[in-house]
Each structure stands twice: as structure tokens, then as C-alpha cells.
Tab-separated table of C-alpha atoms and ligand atoms in Angstrom:
chain	number	residue	atom	x	y	z
A	294	MET	CA	-48.901	166.340	33.736
A	295	SER	CA	-51.733	165.306	35.932
A	296	VAL	CA	-54.082	168.039	35.476
A	297	SER	CA	-55.293	168.654	39.298
A	298	ASN	CA	-58.633	170.411	40.042
A	299	THR	CA	-61.014	168.473	42.316
A	300	GLY	CA	-64.434	168.587	41.684
A	301	PRO	CA	-64.756	170.898	38.226
A	302	PHE	CA	-68.060	169.151	38.225
A	303	SER	CA	-69.439	170.058	41.891
A	304	TRP	CA	-72.173	172.800	41.117
A	305	GLY	CA	-70.153	174.838	43.820
A	306	TYR	CA	-67.229	174.215	41.280
A	307	CYS	CA	-69.093	175.739	39.169
A	308	LEU	CA	-69.392	178.284	40.984
A	309	ARG	CA	-66.528	179.385	41.512
A	310	VAL	CA	-65.269	179.707	38.636
A	311	LEU	CA	-68.196	181.728	36.888
A	312	ALA	CA	-67.789	184.074	40.629
A	313	LEU	CA	-63.525	183.914	38.936
A	314	ALA	CA	-65.173	184.975	35.681
A	315	LEU	CA	-68.987	186.472	36.498
A	316	LEU	CA	-68.419	189.914	35.907
A	317	PRO	CA	-66.661	189.478	32.249
A	318	ILE	CA	-69.109	186.790	31.765
A	319	THR	CA	-71.330	189.699	31.597
A	320	SER	CA	-68.890	191.475	29.061
A	321	VAL	CA	-69.191	188.937	27.020
A	322	PHE	CA	-73.011	189.153	26.448
A	323	ALA	CA	-73.321	192.142	25.749
A	324	GLN	CA	-69.830	192.732	23.305
A	325	SER	CA	-70.289	193.616	20.048
A	326	GLY	CA	-70.174	190.220	17.988
A	327	THR	CA	-70.990	187.860	20.218
A	328	PRO	CA	-72.519	185.435	19.871
A	329	VAL	CA	-70.709	185.236	16.467
A	330	ALA	CA	-73.422	183.229	15.106
A	331	ALA	CA	-76.738	185.136	15.920
A	332	ARG	CA	-75.329	188.211	14.776
A	333	THR	CA	-74.514	186.897	11.122
A	334	SER	CA	-77.354	184.182	10.974
A	335	ALA	CA	-79.995	183.443	8.147
A	336	THR	CA	-83.799	185.814	9.319
A	337	PRO	CA	-86.909	185.033	7.733
A	338	THR	CA	-86.543	187.698	5.130
A	339	GLN	CA	-82.781	187.020	4.148
A	340	GLN	CA	-82.393	187.248	0.023
A	341	ASN	CA	-80.890	183.536	-0.402
A	342	PRO	CA	-82.833	181.602	2.166
A	343	SER	CA	-81.396	178.264	2.531
A	344	PRO	CA	-82.250	174.632	3.240
A	345	GLN	CA	-78.428	174.056	4.672
A	346	GLN	CA	-79.798	177.378	7.349
A	347	ALA	CA	-78.761	177.355	10.525
A	348	ASN	CA	-81.622	174.962	12.699
A	349	LYS	CA	-82.090	177.997	15.532
A	350	ASP	CA	-83.364	175.859	17.886
A	351	ALA	CA	-80.627	173.154	18.109
A	352	ILE	CA	-79.108	171.859	20.654
A	353	VAL	CA	-75.930	170.815	21.244
A	354	VAL	CA	-73.891	168.945	24.499
A	355	VAL	CA	-69.929	168.673	24.375
A	356	LEU	CA	-68.858	166.169	25.867
A	357	GLY	CA	-65.065	166.157	27.639
A	358	TYR	CA	-62.711	163.527	28.291
A	359	HIS	CA	-59.007	162.993	29.573
A	360	ARG	CA	-57.413	159.512	29.966
A	361	PHE	CA	-58.827	156.619	29.311
A	362	GLU	CA	-57.198	153.937	32.182
A	363	ASP	CA	-58.115	150.434	33.342
A	364	ARG	CA	-58.317	151.612	36.998
A	365	PRO	CA	-58.865	155.137	36.833
A	366	ARG	CA	-58.365	156.538	40.692
A	367	ASP	CA	-59.036	159.848	39.735
A	368	MET	CA	-61.291	162.189	38.036
A	369	LEU	CA	-59.547	162.775	34.543
A	370	ALA	CA	-59.320	159.071	33.958
A	371	ILE	CA	-61.963	156.364	32.736
A	372	HIS	CA	-61.897	153.592	31.815
A	373	PRO	CA	-62.612	152.409	28.470
A	374	GLN	CA	-65.274	149.818	29.273
A	375	ALA	CA	-67.166	153.019	30.865
A	376	PHE	CA	-66.163	154.380	28.250
A	377	ARG	CA	-67.051	152.038	25.285
A	378	GLU	CA	-70.713	151.926	27.369
A	379	GLN	CA	-71.148	155.195	27.365
A	380	MET	CA	-70.694	156.357	23.101
A	381	GLN	CA	-73.008	152.406	23.502
A	382	THR	CA	-75.327	154.770	24.925
A	383	LEU	CA	-75.230	157.988	22.780
A	384	LYS	CA	-75.944	155.223	19.658
A	385	ASN	CA	-78.453	153.533	21.392
A	386	ARG	CA	-80.304	156.621	21.794
A	387	GLY	CA	-80.067	157.860	18.689
A	388	ILE	CA	-77.553	161.328	19.867
A	389	PRO	CA	-75.827	161.848	16.805
A	390	VAL	CA	-72.450	162.587	17.209
A	391	ILE	CA	-71.132	165.497	15.586
A	392	SER	CA	-68.047	167.078	13.695
A	393	LEU	CA	-66.156	170.144	15.621
A	394	LYS	CA	-66.744	171.452	11.418
A	395	ASP	CA	-69.917	170.465	11.594
A	396	PHE	CA	-70.309	172.455	15.201
A	397	LEU	CA	-68.759	175.940	13.859
A	398	SER	CA	-70.247	175.682	10.488
A	399	TRP	CA	-73.333	175.478	12.211
A	400	ARG	CA	-72.806	178.408	14.987
A	401	LYS	CA	-71.514	180.414	11.632
A	402	GLY	CA	-75.629	180.241	11.003
A	403	GLU	CA	-74.718	177.736	6.944
A	404	LYS	CA	-75.047	175.551	7.716
A	405	ALA	CA	-78.264	172.939	10.504
A	406	ILE	CA	-77.986	169.869	12.150
A	407	PRO	CA	-78.957	167.591	14.397
A	408	ALA	CA	-82.078	168.930	16.589
A	409	ARG	CA	-80.829	167.118	19.712
A	410	SER	CA	-76.643	166.223	19.354
A	411	VAL	CA	-73.280	165.714	20.845
A	412	LEU	CA	-69.684	167.394	20.182
A	413	ILE	CA	-66.549	164.836	21.975
A	414	THR	CA	-63.416	166.094	23.018
A	415	ILE	CA	-60.470	165.065	24.283
A	416	ASP	CA	-58.894	167.601	26.481
A	417	ASP	CA	-54.167	167.292	27.068
A	418	GLY	CA	-53.153	165.260	24.486
A	419	TYR	CA	-51.946	161.561	26.438
A	420	LEU	CA	-51.594	158.759	24.240
A	421	SER	CA	-54.680	157.241	25.569
A	422	GLY	CA	-56.123	158.993	23.501
A	423	TYR	CA	-54.835	157.753	20.909
A	424	ALA	CA	-54.204	153.995	21.674
A	425	THR	CA	-57.763	154.078	23.022
A	426	ALA	CA	-60.737	156.454	22.950
A	427	TRP	CA	-58.902	156.280	19.555
A	428	PRO	CA	-60.303	152.869	18.673
A	429	ILE	CA	-63.002	152.672	20.386
A	430	LEU	CA	-64.923	155.623	18.808
A	431	LYS	CA	-63.682	154.335	15.401
A	432	GLU	CA	-65.628	151.681	15.516
A	433	PHE	CA	-68.001	154.051	16.457
A	434	GLY	CA	-67.807	155.804	13.142
A	435	TYR	CA	-67.898	158.872	16.291
A	436	PRO	CA	-65.439	162.526	15.383
A	437	PHE	CA	-64.242	163.761	18.068
A	438	VAL	CA	-61.592	166.850	18.937
A	439	MET	CA	-58.748	166.707	20.631
A	440	TYR	CA	-57.648	169.377	23.002
A	441	LEU	CA	-53.491	169.996	22.968
A	442	TYR	CA	-51.679	171.342	24.885
A	443	THR	CA	-47.948	172.779	23.030
A	444	ASN	CA	-45.631	171.563	26.383
A	445	TYR	CA	-47.044	168.499	26.560
A	446	VAL	CA	-46.353	166.698	23.236
A	447	ASN	CA	-43.801	164.600	21.749
A	448	VAL	CA	-41.994	164.899	25.329
A	449	GLY	CA	-42.145	161.061	26.575
A	450	GLY	CA	-44.332	159.060	28.661
A	451	LYS	CA	-47.762	159.650	28.667
A	452	SER	CA	-47.866	161.695	25.863
A	453	MET	CA	-48.120	161.799	22.284
A	454	THR	CA	-45.974	162.354	19.162
A	455	TRP	CA	-46.458	164.853	17.145
A	456	ASP	CA	-46.312	161.872	14.222
A	457	GLN	CA	-49.936	159.966	16.454
A	458	LEU	CA	-51.024	163.288	16.051
A	459	ARG	CA	-51.053	163.455	12.420
A	460	GLU	CA	-51.902	159.868	11.370
A	461	MET	CA	-55.285	160.765	13.400
A	462	ARG	CA	-55.084	164.115	11.265
A	463	ASP	CA	-54.920	162.028	7.970
A	464	ALA	CA	-57.771	160.285	9.208
A	465	GLY	CA	-59.897	162.921	9.754
A	466	VAL	CA	-59.494	163.365	13.596
A	467	GLU	CA	-60.212	167.442	14.893
A	468	PHE	CA	-57.965	168.977	16.880
A	469	GLY	CA	-58.737	172.586	19.340
A	470	ASN	CA	-55.589	174.431	20.967
A	471	HIS	CA	-55.535	174.317	25.220
A	472	SER	CA	-53.022	176.908	25.842
A	473	ALA	CA	-49.261	176.081	26.020
A	474	SER	CA	-48.443	175.427	29.132
A	475	HIS	CA	-52.141	174.220	30.319
A	476	ASP	CA	-51.193	177.056	33.436
A	477	ASN	CA	-54.252	178.725	35.314
A	478	MET	CA	-54.614	181.962	32.463
A	479	VAL	CA	-55.811	184.291	34.730
A	480	HIS	CA	-53.720	183.387	37.320
A	481	PRO	CA	-50.896	182.144	35.936
A	482	LYS	CA	-49.021	179.990	38.583
A	483	LYS	CA	-45.778	178.977	36.567
A	484	LEU	CA	-45.154	182.989	35.889
A	485	LYS	CA	-43.060	184.471	38.201
A	486	GLY	CA	-41.721	188.574	36.982
A	487	GLY	CA	-42.593	187.110	33.506
A	488	ASN	CA	-44.073	189.800	31.364
A	489	TYR	CA	-48.374	188.308	31.584
A	490	GLN	CA	-49.240	190.063	28.201
A	491	GLU	CA	-46.898	188.407	26.217
A	492	TRP	CA	-47.423	185.100	28.402
A	493	LEU	CA	-50.377	185.408	27.499
A	494	LYS	CA	-50.291	185.593	23.877
A	495	ASN	CA	-48.301	182.767	23.878
A	496	GLU	CA	-51.018	180.819	25.594
A	497	LEU	CA	-53.159	182.161	23.190
A	498	PHE	CA	-51.272	182.358	19.619
A	499	GLY	CA	-47.435	181.148	20.229
A	500	SER	CA	-48.786	177.294	21.023
A	501	LYS	CA	-52.009	177.956	17.733
A	502	GLN	CA	-49.512	178.149	15.378
A	503	ILE	CA	-47.323	175.982	16.750
A	504	LEU	CA	-50.148	173.253	16.574
A	505	GLU	CA	-51.456	174.998	13.461
A	506	SER	CA	-47.484	174.495	11.283
A	507	GLN	CA	-47.583	171.088	12.904
A	508	LEU	CA	-50.226	169.875	11.576
A	509	ASN	CA	-50.746	172.099	8.842
A	510	VAL	CA	-54.462	172.654	9.766
A	511	PRO	CA	-56.086	175.761	11.045
A	512	ILE	CA	-56.566	176.050	14.988
A	513	ASN	CA	-59.629	178.306	15.645
A	514	THR	CA	-61.032	176.672	19.154
A	515	PHE	CA	-59.560	177.160	22.282
A	516	ALA	CA	-60.148	174.724	25.381
A	517	PHE	CA	-59.833	177.696	28.553
A	518	PRO	CA	-57.289	174.784	30.751
A	519	TYR	CA	-59.294	173.847	34.124
A	520	GLY	CA	-61.953	175.973	32.121
A	521	ILE	CA	-60.401	179.006	34.044
A	522	HIS	CA	-60.982	182.525	31.951
A	523	ASN	CA	-62.078	186.678	32.145
A	524	ALA	CA	-63.423	188.493	29.439
A	525	GLN	CA	-59.731	189.955	27.936
A	526	ILE	CA	-58.517	187.026	27.406
A	527	ARG	CA	-62.354	185.996	25.650
A	528	GLU	CA	-61.966	188.855	23.749
A	529	ASP	CA	-59.313	188.426	22.688
A	530	ALA	CA	-58.954	185.467	21.454
A	531	LEU	CA	-62.127	185.798	19.682
A	532	LYS	CA	-61.043	189.190	18.001
A	533	ASN	CA	-57.678	187.057	16.217
A	534	GLY	CA	-58.865	184.228	14.884
A	535	TYR	CA	-60.601	181.457	16.595
A	536	VAL	CA	-64.089	181.436	17.089
A	537	ALA	CA	-65.812	179.023	19.760
A	538	MET	CA	-64.017	178.772	23.502
A	539	PHE	CA	-64.907	176.231	25.688
A	540	THR	CA	-65.644	176.248	29.242
A	541	VAL	CA	-66.035	172.834	31.908
A	542	ASN	CA	-69.901	174.668	32.919
A	543	PRO	CA	-71.720	171.836	32.398
A	544	VAL	CA	-74.600	173.136	30.188
A	545	PRO	CA	-75.378	172.491	26.731
A	546	ILE	CA	-74.687	174.722	24.242
A	547	ARG	CA	-77.850	176.548	22.317
A	548	PHE	CA	-77.200	179.149	18.841
A	549	SER	CA	-77.958	182.431	20.703
A	550	SER	CA	-75.081	181.007	23.140
A	551	PRO	CA	-71.996	183.310	23.553
A	552	ALA	CA	-69.111	181.513	21.395
A	553	GLY	CA	-66.483	183.054	23.929
A	554	ALA	CA	-67.699	180.784	26.899
A	555	LEU	CA	-69.119	177.705	26.083
A	556	GLY	CA	-70.236	174.700	27.705
A	557	ARG	CA	-68.861	171.413	28.463
A	558	PHE	CA	-69.979	168.300	30.360
A	559	ILE	CA	-66.480	167.125	31.388
A	560	ILE	CA	-67.008	163.427	32.153
A	561	SER	CA	-64.485	160.656	34.798
A	562	SER	CA	-65.234	157.995	36.106
A	563	THR	CA	-65.744	159.361	39.838
A	564	HIS	CA	-68.414	162.275	37.998
A	565	PRO	CA	-70.011	159.405	36.597
A	566	ALA	CA	-73.477	161.078	36.491
A	567	THR	CA	-72.192	163.905	34.866
A	568	PHE	CA	-72.559	162.372	31.417
A	569	LYS	CA	-75.734	161.185	32.797
A	570	ASN	CA	-76.936	165.473	33.525
A	571	ALA	CA	-75.282	165.195	29.894
A	572	LEU	CA	-78.120	162.935	27.975
A	573	ARG	CA	-80.749	164.578	30.660
A	574	ALA	CA	-80.004	168.213	30.108
A	575	LEU	CA	-79.520	168.018	25.756
A	576	GLU	CA	-83.006	166.206	25.998
A	577	GLY	CA	-85.014	167.101	28.652
A	578	ALA	CA	-85.808	170.360	27.566
A	579	ALA	CA	-87.102	171.379	30.429
A	580	GLY	CA	-83.078	171.603	31.788
A	581	GLY	CA	-82.005	172.396	28.653
A	582	ILE	CA	-84.420	175.573	27.938
A	583	ALA	CA	-84.003	176.895	31.479
A	584	VAL	CA	-80.173	177.528	31.446
A	585	HIS	CA	-80.914	178.804	27.740
A	586	GLU	CA	-82.570	180.942	28.918
A	587	ALA	CA	-80.688	182.036	31.914
A	588	ARG	CA	-78.064	183.016	28.956
A	589	THR	CA	-80.485	186.493	28.349
A	590	SER	CA	-81.087	186.506	32.149
A	591	SER	CA	-84.598	184.662	32.253
A	592	PRO	CA	-88.256	186.133	31.364
A	593	LEU	CA	-89.506	183.035	32.984
A	594	ILE	CA	-87.732	184.171	36.544
A	595	THR	CA	-88.696	186.676	38.503
A	596	THR	CA	-86.300	188.160	40.291
A	597	GLU	CA	-85.528	191.860	42.825
A	598	PRO	CA	-83.570	193.485	41.550
A	599	LYS	CA	-85.452	193.905	37.878
A	600	ASN	CA	-82.472	192.644	35.208
A	601	ASP	CA	-80.628	196.139	33.488
A	602	GLU	CA	-82.590	197.673	36.479
A	603	ASN	CA	-81.141	200.487	38.408
A	604	ILE	CA	-81.368	200.949	41.780
A	605	ASP	CA	-79.544	203.575	44.800
A	606	ASN	CA	-80.222	201.044	47.905
A	607	PRO	CA	-76.551	199.748	48.345
A	608	LEU	CA	-77.982	197.015	50.538
A	609	PRO	CA	-80.363	195.237	48.644
A	610	GLU	CA	-82.910	192.165	49.155
A	611	ILE	CA	-81.876	189.954	46.050
A	612	LYS	CA	-84.951	187.495	45.383
A	613	ALA	CA	-85.830	185.087	42.533
A	614	ASP	CA	-89.277	183.263	41.838
A	615	LEU	CA	-88.016	179.891	40.696
A	616	ALA	CA	-91.722	178.260	40.373
A	617	PRO	CA	-90.917	178.205	36.601
A	618	PHE	CA	-88.127	176.095	37.452
A	619	GLY	CA	-90.480	172.993	39.216
A	620	ASN	CA	-89.436	171.155	41.263
A	621	VAL	CA	-86.151	172.308	42.400
A	622	GLN	CA	-84.111	170.229	45.204
A	623	SER	CA	-83.921	172.115	47.836
A	624	GLU	CA	-80.046	170.985	48.830
A	625	SER	CA	-78.798	172.086	45.283
A	626	VAL	CA	-79.834	175.920	44.806
A	627	ARG	CA	-76.731	177.793	44.293
A	628	LEU	CA	-76.342	182.451	44.458
A	629	ALA	CA	-73.169	183.929	43.509
A	630	ILE	CA	-72.775	187.129	43.313
A	631	SER	CA	-69.660	188.965	41.257
A	632	GLY	CA	-67.581	190.431	43.660
A	633	PHE	CA	-69.054	188.252	46.857
A	634	GLY	CA	-68.410	185.134	44.388
A	635	PRO	CA	-70.902	182.081	46.403
A	636	VAL	CA	-73.679	183.423	48.892
A	637	SER	CA	-76.181	181.314	51.243
A	638	ALA	CA	-79.277	182.580	49.820
A	639	ASN	CA	-82.506	182.075	51.755
A	640	TYR	CA	-84.979	178.358	50.094
A	641	ASP	CA	-87.796	178.053	51.058
A	642	PRO	CA	-89.176	175.327	48.521
A	643	ALA	CA	-93.313	175.288	49.949
A	644	THR	CA	-92.684	179.119	47.790
A	645	LYS	CA	-89.697	178.358	45.868
A	646	GLN	CA	-88.827	181.956	47.052
A	647	LEU	CA	-84.993	182.808	47.088
A	648	SER	CA	-83.837	185.492	49.029
A	649	TYR	CA	-80.798	186.572	50.207
A	650	LYS	CA	-79.988	190.474	52.066
A	651	ILE	CA	-76.426	191.647	50.744
A	652	THR	CA	-73.788	191.776	54.293
A	653	ARG	CA	-72.213	194.716	52.819
A	654	PRO	CA	-72.283	198.245	51.016
A	655	LEU	CA	-72.241	197.680	46.740
A	656	ARG	CA	-69.568	199.299	45.726
A	657	GLU	CA	-69.125	198.436	41.747
A	658	LYS	CA	-71.657	199.583	39.629
A	659	LYS	CA	-73.145	196.872	37.033
A	660	ILE	CA	-73.584	194.010	39.418
A	661	THR	CA	-74.322	190.574	38.238
A	662	VAL	CA	-76.609	187.573	39.888
A	663	PHE	CA	-76.094	183.728	38.794
A	664	LEU	CA	-78.631	181.859	40.291
A	665	SER	CA	-78.108	177.746	39.367
A	666	ALA	CA	-79.844	174.637	41.142
A	667	LYS	CA	-81.445	171.463	40.112
A	668	ASN	CA	-84.845	170.318	39.229
A	669	GLU	CA	-85.354	166.435	38.034
A	670	THR	CA	-84.691	166.520	34.691
A	671	GLY	CA	-81.435	168.654	35.610
A	672	PRO	CA	-79.499	171.448	35.665
A	673	VAL	CA	-81.143	174.777	35.335
A	674	GLY	CA	-80.782	179.039	36.013
A	675	THR	CA	-80.515	181.683	35.229
A	676	THR	CA	-78.038	184.910	35.597
A	677	TRP	CA	-79.258	188.544	35.430
A	678	THR	CA	-77.568	192.228	35.765
A	679	PHE	CA	-78.652	194.670	37.723
A	680	HIS	CA	-76.816	198.627	37.812
A	681	TYR	CA	-75.941	200.367	41.139
A	682	ASP	CA	-75.916	204.475	41.371
A	683	PRO	CA	-76.051	205.475	45.155
A	684	LYS	CA	-76.833	209.135	43.307
A	685	LEU	CA	-79.661	207.608	40.898
A	686	LYS	CA	-81.578	208.746	44.871
A	687	THR	CA	-84.981	206.777	42.555
A	688	THR	CA	-86.614	206.078	45.719
A	689	PRO	CA	-86.933	208.276	49.239
A	690	ARG	CA	-85.274	206.669	51.745
B	1295	LIG	ZN1	-56.796	169.724	30.083
């Protein structure tokens, strides 16, 4: 039952996951209705201003946990004491923990939330969520969300029973869907000769129905197994009842973050820095803002080709000036390009210039570049898209 990806918390892993989904990510940005909240949000000229209007400058960091064990041996487990200390750290630093309900009301533009807050999620439905984490969370009075995959409910072993889940529900614990089978939703390993579309429908909606009928609560958020997703899955989900989809991409959530791919910081004993990074991303404005700006192609960062630029050179050199990101750690700089995946870019810490020459001719018309790095305040990054049109001939060559 263990979810066996290793290293989803390294930028390298994230880039691999992002590289899988680079093109779809941009289409989510462009997709109408996304981000939902931003499209329906109030403006200063709206007719019924309310003190409860969403504060668009708020930032939420989502923490993702799995199992709570006295001898945590893998990246999905955390020692209960370490978990307790993290909850205490939130309390000591005055960081509020919000409920999924409040998070979604904020996303819809209907409610203000604390300027900097945390949402706690626990994936997979392991018994330790009920027996170990819940009592600790109760002590602190923190709300949290359980992301369940229905094939692993009520099946013995370390799984939870429906009765236990109903007990949690009655006490105010919230729930979301984590699929039916927990398989890779883009390239399912267990689907041998079956119909992928039917399978996917069951992963997204069959499991949703089971959770809703067993728990008698609406299920309208989803956590992608392994964080893996694509544009089809996101669009299908958002068109059919889901309002928030969570990845394992460790970035804070802004009001404008696309609903189809909301970041989460997955916390475990084997990657203790992730919790610190999450708080840094929350509290350190530079990290948070930079990552946020990345979502709409950062106006801070000068790139070549520019965002939305049309080019006719099939072998362009990709460039970015990282100076606005401050003291970027050279070894943390990662570049991925749609159609190419992660590439080895040159980064000169003296000039803060990043460059990468495309090595084989572009074929896709739309190319997205994903850049990430770390500075002293945490993760920073930017994403931009340019267009390749061989017939353009804007520049004589
Ligand atoms: Zn999982």
C-alpha cells in the first residue's frame, strides 16, 4: 500500500513531474474559468461590497502528511513527536490553520482568511491518521482534511473503516478524494488493455460517489496520486464538480493560483527541510511572491524569448536574468522545457544570467519554460511560454 515515489520533494523530482505536465500547465493558465476564484472575484466597483470579501493578497501553504509512526523509515512517514513539534511551531509562530471550507470560500471570493495561513491534509487513509494524528490535531484545535482513495478504505491492515471515518466526520474532520486506485492517472500501471477513459472516470468520479454516499458529505476537492496530472484530467474534474485539485508541487497558494494544480508541501521525517521551506514560503515574502509571479510569467524576470513572443528560429537560446530573485543558490537552479524535460542550463552567479541553447530543432508550436531555484528565503521561480512558427520569418537569417 505504500506510495513509493522517492524524492517528490527535491526540485529535481518536481521538475520531472512538472515536465510531464508542462504544456497542460500553461493551458490551465489560459483555460477560461481558471482560476475560478479570480474570475468571479469581487472588484472595488462591485455593487455589493462585503466585509467578508476575499483578501486577494492572502497566502496559504498546504501541508501534506501520510503516516504517523514511531519508527518512520520512508518518506511518507513522520514520527508523532516530530508532527507534534511542527504543530507547536505553527502555534508558536502564530500561524493560523484554516479549514478546507474556509479555504474554498476564500477561493470563491466569498470570505477573508488570515493573511498567512496553513491548510493541513493527510493522504491515503492510513489508520495512524485516525489513531495518532487526530488526537494531536484535536489538542491544538486544528482542522484538517483526509484525502482518501476508496480502494483502501475498510480493507483491513492499516486502512481505516468507514465507521472511523464517520466518527471523524461527526467531529468536523473534512474529506477529499484521492482517487479509487491510487494509480498514476496519466499512465496507469495497472490498466492492462482496459478502457482508459472509463478507468479515469471511475478514478475521478466513481470514487467521489462512493465517498459522498458513505460519508454523506460533498466531495469537491482532489489530491492527485503522486501529484501526477494533465490538462485533460484537470479540465474534466473542474468542469464536473471539483473546485480544487492539489499536486505535490511545493509552492504556496495565492488567490490567483489555478484551481487545477494547487501546490502542497509533502512533509515527512526523511525530508525535514520541507516543513521549514513551507513556513519560509509562507512568511518570506520574496519566496512567496516570486513563486506567485511565476504563475503568470514574472514581470520581475527578463527572459529570452519573452513571454508570448513569436519566434521563427528553431534553435533559440533560452535566457533569463535572475537578478530580481536575489542571491540564488547556483546549485539549486533548474530549467525544464516542454518537449525536452529538464535540461542542463548554464548559470553564472556573478552576472545572474541563465542560458540554455536548444540542441534539437523545435517542433511544437507552443513552448513553455519552467525555471526554479532557491534563494535565502526559499523557492523562487518563473514560467513563461513562447511560440515557434517557422513561417513567421520576422527576422532575416
Ligand atoms: Zn497518496
